[in-house]
Short mmCIF file of C-alpha atoms in Angstrom, two decimals:
data_model
loop_
_atom_site.label_atom_id
_atom_site.label_comp_id
_atom_site.label_asym_id
_atom_site.label_seq_id
_atom_site.Cartn_x
_atom_site.Cartn_y
_atom_site.Cartn_z
CA MET A 1 -0.23 0.30 -0.22
CA SER A 2 3.35 1.81 0.17
CA ARG A 3 2.21 5.12 -1.82
CA LEU A 4 5.74 6.66 -1.10
CA PRO A 5 8.94 3.80 -1.17
CA ASP A 6 11.93 4.60 -0.04
CA LEU A 7 12.30 8.72 -0.50
CA PRO A 8 15.58 9.81 0.60
CA CYS A 9 15.81 11.88 3.82
CA THR A 10 17.55 15.14 4.65
CA ARG A 11 19.93 15.66 7.39
CA HIS A 12 17.96 17.98 8.66
CA GLU A 13 14.61 15.35 8.55
CA ARG A 14 17.19 12.72 10.34
CA SER A 15 17.68 14.89 13.27
CA ARG A 16 14.39 16.53 14.08
CA MET A 17 13.09 13.33 13.76
CA GLN A 18 16.26 12.19 17.29
CA GLN A 19 15.02 15.40 18.36
CA ARG A 20 11.19 14.94 18.58
CA GLY A 21 11.79 11.32 19.74
CA ILE A 22 9.52 10.07 16.16
CA PRO A 23 10.36 6.54 14.93
CA ALA A 24 11.79 6.03 11.53
CA ALA A 25 8.42 3.13 11.73
CA PHE A 26 6.35 5.95 12.72
CA VAL A 27 7.82 8.24 9.55
CA ASP A 28 6.99 4.90 7.21
CA ARG A 29 3.24 4.70 8.60
CA VAL A 30 1.94 8.14 8.17
CA LEU A 31 4.13 8.09 4.67
CA ARG A 32 1.84 4.70 3.86
CA TYR A 33 -1.94 5.24 5.70
CA GLY A 34 -1.83 9.40 6.66
CA ARG A 35 -3.34 12.06 4.60
CA GLU A 36 -1.98 14.37 2.10
CA VAL A 37 -2.67 18.13 2.01
CA HIS A 38 -0.66 20.94 0.53
CA ASP A 39 0.36 23.48 1.98
CA HIS A 40 0.34 25.78 -0.36
CA HIS A 41 3.48 26.21 -0.70
CA GLY A 42 4.81 23.39 -3.00
CA ALA A 43 5.45 21.06 -0.19
CA THR A 44 2.83 18.17 0.41
CA VAL A 45 2.05 17.43 4.14
CA TYR A 46 0.95 13.36 5.46
CA LEU A 47 -0.72 13.59 8.39
CA ILE A 48 -2.77 10.94 10.24
CA ASP A 49 -6.45 11.67 10.51
CA ARG A 50 -9.72 9.47 11.89
CA ARG A 51 -9.70 7.41 8.35
CA ALA A 52 -5.98 7.03 8.10
CA GLY A 53 -6.06 5.50 11.51
CA GLY A 54 -9.27 2.68 10.91
CA ARG A 55 -7.23 1.93 7.96
CA ILE A 56 -3.61 1.43 10.05
CA GLU A 57 -5.88 -0.19 12.97
CA ARG A 58 -7.73 -2.61 10.09
CA SER A 59 -4.38 -3.52 8.42
CA GLY A 60 -3.12 -4.82 12.06
CA GLU A 61 -0.47 -2.27 12.40
CA ALA A 62 -1.04 -0.54 15.18
CA ARG A 63 -4.25 -0.66 17.74
CA GLY A 64 -5.15 2.01 20.56
CA ALA A 65 -2.76 4.32 22.28
CA GLU A 66 -0.07 3.39 19.28
CA ILE A 67 -2.63 4.74 16.64
CA ASP A 68 -3.37 8.41 18.81
CA ARG A 69 0.46 8.56 18.82
CA LEU A 70 0.72 8.59 14.99
CA ARG A 71 -2.18 11.25 15.26
CA GLY A 72 0.27 13.79 16.35
CA VAL A 73 2.99 13.40 13.90
CA TYR A 74 2.96 14.94 10.49
CA VAL A 75 5.80 14.73 7.38
CA VAL A 76 6.16 17.29 5.43
CA VAL A 77 7.17 15.87 1.21
CA ALA A 78 9.10 18.62 -1.14
CA THR A 79 8.53 18.25 -5.23
CA ASP A 80 11.80 17.12 -5.57
CA GLY A 81 10.49 13.96 -3.38
CA THR A 82 12.86 14.64 -0.37
CA ILE A 83 11.45 14.25 2.95
CA ARG A 84 12.18 17.67 4.26
CA THR A 85 10.90 17.46 8.26
CA VAL A 86 9.07 15.44 10.86
CA GLY A 87 7.13 16.97 13.81
CA HIS A 88 4.22 16.80 15.95
CA ARG A 89 0.60 18.79 15.41
CA THR A 90 0.24 21.25 18.06
CA ARG A 91 -2.34 23.10 16.18
CA ARG A 92 -4.68 22.54 13.75
CA LEU A 93 -3.51 22.58 9.75
CA ARG A 94 -4.22 25.82 8.38
CA ARG A 95 -6.17 25.27 5.24
CA HIS A 96 -6.01 28.56 2.64
#
């Protein structure tokens, strides 16, 4: 089901994963199951919403509390296909 297999990572993304305590498995799940939101600056943001959480649960990859932790994670992918950064959402994403 992977839409974005083996995307190249930036050094910035790897350091943010480490600083923010986001495992690579979370990034992989967000990219495979997450909803795409375009940020109107050329990048695509992937995040887990309720529907994506249901897909993960049905696949058997995660349950309950782990899905709740995934819901707070976002991944930003640039137009050239590199993962630019990852983080925890603290606010809703703005939609223009």
